[in-house]
Coordinates of C-alpha atoms in Angstrom, one line a residue:
M543 CA 0.0 0.0 0.0
P544 CA 2.8 2.6 0.7
L545 CA 4.1 1.9 -2.8
I546 CA 0.6 2.4 -4.3
R547 CA 0.3 5.7 -2.4
R548 CA 3.6 6.9 -3.8
I549 CA 2.6 6.0 -7.3
H550 CA -0.7 7.8 -6.8
R551 CA 1.1 11.0 -5.7
L552 CA 3.5 10.7 -8.6
T553 CA 0.7 10.2 -11.2
A554 CA -1.3 13.1 -9.7
V555 CA 1.7 15.4 -10.4
L556 CA 2.4 13.9 -13.9
S557 CA -1.2 14.0 -15.0
A558 CA 0.1 16.8 -16.5
V559 CA 1.4 19.0 -18.5
M560 CA -0.5 16.7 -20.9
P561 CA -3.7 18.9 -21.3
A562 CA -1.5 21.8 -22.5
A563 CA 0.4 19.6 -25.0
L564 CA -2.7 17.9 -26.3
L565 CA -4.5 21.2 -26.8
A566 CA -1.5 22.4 -28.8
L567 CA -1.8 19.3 -30.9
L568 CA -5.5 19.7 -31.5
T569 CA -5.1 23.2 -32.9
A570 CA -1.6 22.9 -34.4
C571 CA -2.9 23.2 -37.9
G572 CA -4.9 26.4 -37.1
P573 CA -3.7 30.0 -37.3
A574 CA -1.2 31.3 -34.8
A575 CA -3.3 34.4 -34.0
L576 CA -6.9 34.9 -32.8
P577 CA -9.4 36.0 -35.4
P578 CA -9.9 39.8 -35.8
G579 CA -12.1 41.2 -33.1
D580 CA -11.1 38.7 -30.4
S581 CA -9.0 40.0 -27.5
I582 CA -6.5 38.5 -25.1
R583 CA -6.6 39.5 -21.5
D584 CA -3.3 38.5 -19.9
A585 CA -2.9 40.7 -16.8
D586 CA -0.1 38.5 -15.2
E587 CA 1.9 37.7 -18.4
A588 CA 5.3 37.8 -16.6
Q589 CA 4.2 35.3 -14.0
N590 CA 2.4 33.2 -16.6
R591 CA 5.6 33.0 -18.7
A592 CA 7.6 31.9 -15.7
V593 CA 5.0 29.1 -15.1
H594 CA 5.2 28.1 -18.8
R595 CA 8.9 27.8 -18.6
F596 CA 8.5 25.5 -15.5
N597 CA 5.9 23.4 -17.4
L598 CA 8.2 23.0 -20.4
S599 CA 11.1 21.9 -18.1
L600 CA 8.9 19.4 -16.5
D601 CA 7.7 18.0 -19.8
R602 CA 11.2 17.8 -21.1
A603 CA 12.7 16.2 -18.1
L604 CA 9.9 13.9 -17.0
V605 CA 6.7 13.7 -18.9
G606 CA 8.1 13.4 -22.4
P607 CA 10.7 10.7 -21.6
A608 CA 8.1 8.8 -19.5
S609 CA 5.6 8.8 -22.3
E610 CA 8.2 7.6 -24.8
G611 CA 9.1 4.8 -22.5
Y612 CA 5.4 3.8 -22.0
G613 CA 4.8 3.9 -25.7
S614 CA 7.8 1.8 -26.5
V615 CA 7.0 -0.9 -24.0
V616 CA 3.2 -1.1 -24.2
P617 CA 1.7 -2.3 -27.5
E618 CA -0.6 0.1 -29.4
P619 CA -3.9 -2.0 -28.9
L620 CA -3.3 -2.1 -25.1
R621 CA -2.6 1.7 -25.1
R622 CA -5.8 2.3 -26.9
G623 CA -7.7 0.1 -24.5
V624 CA -6.3 2.1 -21.5
G625 CA -7.2 5.3 -23.2
N626 CA -10.8 4.0 -23.7
V627 CA -11.1 3.1 -20.0
A628 CA -9.8 6.6 -19.0
A629 CA -12.3 8.3 -21.3
N630 CA -15.1 6.1 -19.9
L631 CA -14.2 7.1 -16.3
S632 CA -14.7 10.7 -17.2
Q633 CA -18.3 10.2 -18.5
P634 CA -20.0 10.7 -15.1
S635 CA -18.5 14.1 -14.8
H636 CA -19.8 15.1 -18.3
I637 CA -23.2 13.9 -17.3
V638 CA -23.3 16.0 -14.1
N639 CA -22.3 19.1 -16.1
N640 CA -24.9 18.4 -18.8
L641 CA -27.6 18.4 -16.0
L642 CA -26.2 21.7 -14.6
Q643 CA -26.4 23.2 -18.1
V644 CA -30.0 22.0 -18.4
R645 CA -29.1 20.0 -21.5
I646 CA -31.1 16.9 -20.8
G647 CA -30.6 15.5 -24.3
Q648 CA -26.8 15.7 -23.9
A649 CA -27.1 14.1 -20.4
S650 CA -29.1 11.2 -21.8
H651 CA -26.6 10.8 -24.7
N652 CA -23.6 10.6 -22.3
T653 CA -25.5 8.4 -19.9
L654 CA -26.3 5.8 -22.6
R655 CA -22.7 6.0 -23.8
F656 CA -21.4 5.3 -20.3
L657 CA -23.8 2.4 -19.8
V658 CA -23.0 0.8 -23.2
N659 CA -19.2 1.1 -22.8
S660 CA -19.3 0.0 -19.1
T661 CA -21.2 -3.2 -19.9
V662 CA -20.8 -4.3 -23.5
G663 CA -17.4 -2.5 -23.7
L664 CA -16.1 -4.4 -20.6
G665 CA -15.7 -1.4 -18.3
G666 CA -14.7 0.9 -21.2
L667 CA -11.9 -1.2 -22.5
F668 CA -13.7 -1.2 -25.9
D669 CA -15.8 1.5 -27.4
P670 CA -18.9 0.0 -28.9
A671 CA -21.0 3.1 -28.1
T672 CA -19.3 5.1 -30.9
A673 CA -20.2 2.4 -33.4
L674 CA -23.8 2.7 -32.2
G675 CA -23.9 6.4 -32.9
L676 CA -23.1 7.5 -29.3
E677 CA -20.0 9.5 -30.1
P678 CA -18.0 11.3 -27.4
R679 CA -19.5 14.7 -26.3
E680 CA -17.3 16.1 -23.6
T681 CA -18.0 19.1 -21.4
D682 CA -16.8 20.5 -18.1
F683 CA -17.7 23.0 -15.4
G684 CA -16.0 25.8 -17.3
E685 CA -18.6 25.4 -20.0
T686 CA -21.3 25.2 -17.4
L687 CA -20.2 28.6 -16.1
H688 CA -20.1 29.9 -19.7
V689 CA -23.7 28.7 -20.2
W690 CA -24.8 30.6 -17.1
G691 CA -23.1 33.8 -18.3
L692 CA -19.9 34.0 -16.3
P693 CA -17.2 35.8 -18.4
E694 CA -14.0 34.3 -19.5
G695 CA -11.7 36.4 -17.3
D696 CA -7.9 36.6 -17.8
F697 CA -5.7 34.1 -19.4
V698 CA -3.9 31.9 -16.8
M699 CA -1.0 29.5 -17.1
L700 CA -1.4 26.9 -14.4
P701 CA 1.6 24.9 -12.9
V702 CA 1.5 21.4 -14.4
L703 CA -2.0 21.8 -15.8
G704 CA -1.0 24.3 -18.5
P705 CA -3.1 27.0 -20.2
S706 CA -6.5 28.1 -18.7
T707 CA -8.6 31.1 -17.9
T708 CA -10.0 32.5 -14.7
R709 CA -13.3 30.8 -15.4
D710 CA -11.9 27.5 -16.5
S711 CA -9.4 27.4 -13.5
F712 CA -12.4 27.7 -11.2
G713 CA -14.1 25.0 -13.2
I714 CA -11.2 22.6 -12.8
V715 CA -11.6 22.8 -9.0
I716 CA -15.3 22.2 -9.1
D717 CA -15.0 19.3 -11.6
T718 CA -12.6 17.6 -9.2
A719 CA -15.0 18.1 -6.3
L720 CA -18.1 17.1 -8.3
N721 CA -16.7 14.0 -10.0
P722 CA -19.1 11.2 -9.0
L723 CA -16.3 8.7 -9.0
R724 CA -14.7 10.4 -6.0
H725 CA -17.9 9.5 -4.0
V726 CA -18.6 6.1 -5.5
L727 CA -15.3 4.3 -5.8
P728 CA -13.8 2.8 -2.7
E729 CA -10.8 4.8 -1.4
A730 CA -8.5 1.9 -2.1
D731 CA -9.5 1.9 -5.8
R732 CA -9.1 5.6 -6.5
P733 CA -5.3 5.4 -7.1
Y734 CA -5.9 2.9 -9.9
A735 CA -8.4 5.2 -11.6
T736 CA -5.9 8.0 -11.4
A737 CA -3.2 5.8 -12.8
V738 CA -5.4 4.8 -15.7
G739 CA -6.1 8.4 -16.6
V740 CA -2.3 9.3 -16.5
L741 CA -1.4 6.3 -18.6
G742 CA -4.0 7.3 -21.2
R743 CA -2.4 10.7 -21.4
F744 CA 1.0 9.2 -21.7
G745 CA -0.3 7.1 -24.7
D746 CA -1.6 10.3 -26.4
R747 CA 1.7 12.1 -25.7
H748 CA 3.6 9.2 -27.3
D749 CA 1.4 8.9 -30.3
N750 CA 1.5 12.7 -31.1
G751 CA 4.9 13.5 -29.7
E752 CA 6.4 15.1 -32.9
L753 CA 3.5 17.5 -33.5
I754 CA 3.4 18.4 -29.8
D755 CA 7.1 19.1 -29.7
S756 CA 6.9 21.2 -32.8
V757 CA 4.5 23.6 -31.1
L758 CA 6.0 23.7 -27.7
R759 CA 9.7 23.8 -28.6
D760 CA 10.1 24.9 -32.3
S761 CA 8.0 28.0 -32.0
A762 CA 9.7 31.4 -31.8
D763 CA 7.5 32.2 -28.8
S764 CA 5.9 29.0 -27.5
Y765 CA 4.1 30.9 -24.8
A766 CA 2.3 33.3 -27.1
Q767 CA 1.6 30.4 -29.6
L768 CA 0.1 28.2 -26.9
R769 CA -1.9 31.1 -25.4
S770 CA -3.4 31.9 -28.8
L771 CA -4.1 28.3 -29.7
Y772 CA -5.8 27.6 -26.3
L773 CA -8.0 30.6 -26.4
Q774 CA -8.9 30.1 -30.1
N775 CA -9.8 26.4 -29.5
R776 CA -11.6 27.0 -26.2
R777 CA -13.8 29.8 -27.7
F778 CA -14.6 27.6 -30.7
E779 CA -15.6 24.8 -28.3
L780 CA -18.0 27.1 -26.5
G781 CA -19.6 28.2 -29.8
G782 CA -18.2 31.8 -29.9
P783 CA -19.4 34.7 -27.9
R784 CA -23.0 33.6 -27.7
L785 CA -24.4 31.5 -24.9
G786 CA -26.4 28.4 -25.3
Y787 CA -24.3 26.4 -27.7
R788 CA -22.9 22.9 -27.4
T789 CA -19.2 22.2 -28.0
D790 CA -20.0 21.2 -31.6
G791 CA -21.5 24.6 -32.2
A792 CA -25.1 23.5 -32.7
A793 CA -28.0 25.0 -30.8
D794 CA -29.2 22.8 -28.0
G795 CA -32.5 23.0 -26.2
L796 CA -33.8 25.6 -23.8
D797 CA -30.8 28.0 -23.9
A798 CA -30.6 28.3 -27.7
D799 CA -31.3 31.5 -29.5
P800 CA -34.4 30.8 -31.7
Y801 CA -33.3 33.7 -34.1
A802 CA -29.7 32.7 -34.4
D803 CA -28.3 31.8 -37.8
P804 CA -26.7 28.3 -37.4
Y805 CA -24.4 29.1 -40.4
A806 CA -23.3 32.5 -39.1
D807 CA -19.6 33.2 -38.6
P808 CA -19.1 33.7 -34.8
Y809 CA -16.1 36.0 -35.5
A810 CA -17.9 38.2 -38.1
D811 CA -17.9 42.0 -37.4
P812 CA -21.4 42.7 -36.0
Y813 CA -21.1 46.4 -37.1
A814 CA -20.1 45.6 -40.7
D815 CA -22.2 47.5 -43.3
P816 CA -24.6 45.0 -44.9
Y817 CA -24.8 47.2 -48.0
A818 CA -21.0 47.3 -48.5
D819 CA -21.0 44.7 -51.3
A820 CA -24.0 46.1 -53.1
I821 CA -22.6 49.7 -53.0
S822 CA -19.2 48.5 -54.4
D823 CA -21.0 47.2 -57.5
P824 CA -21.8 50.2 -59.8
Y825 CA -24.7 48.3 -61.4
S826 CA -26.4 47.2 -58.3
D827 CA -29.5 48.8 -56.8
P828 CA -28.4 51.1 -54.0
Y829 CA -31.8 50.7 -52.3
I830 CA -31.9 46.9 -52.4
D831 CA -33.0 45.2 -49.2
A832 CA -30.0 43.1 -48.1
Y833 CA -32.3 40.9 -46.1
A834 CA -34.9 40.2 -48.8
Q835 CA -35.5 36.5 -49.5

């Protein structure tokens, strides 16, 4: 048991730097700057840069080598199975947040996904739910706060955990406290759940190491790059500046705007002249109704 406790403490620390690296991977193909009109609030940039340097050092000295060792020793099918189990263990937290967001359809979807993978999928080792059309739909308490109107706040670089915002940092704390597994799993089994989650991230870090390293180490200013990528990706996940949108950008239930255009550009200038294109055409009718069907 003392050994298990030491492993638990180590994995809690290592659990990582991985969110920052994986976020960089997910948006590595996107632009390096936020779209016009979006702003960055970084009141403590000097302190955030110092934390970023610490995170890079930790990844270089510990997380990166450990993930490479894990990926070299453990076969890919087994790594994928561990990742599936880790994802399944996060489902109860998604369900709780769906309910807090009053998104009953999303809560039902995630509940069915959890039940299918926990039974037919042998505790989440396999993912038959996706084959049945129950694809992953992740959420968190940061999105819950967004749905209820709390502003984003400042950009924050957290030790070990990586990029965040004031709102999402608070959400991380609440998600940890609200996770049903903390109240259901016996205390003796919790370290194993933590270890599975960390191993799943190690597998992701190994599989995508080259792309992650190119963002974190080959950028002229990796801090500014990561900050921009995080904010751009997070704002896209939340559906832009409007409330009531799922992570996939589609309107969802009671909190959707019935007059919103589902194809509208969330970054378009709301003060742009709707007649600009018509006026630029010398043969167009200057009195045309831009909103006519």
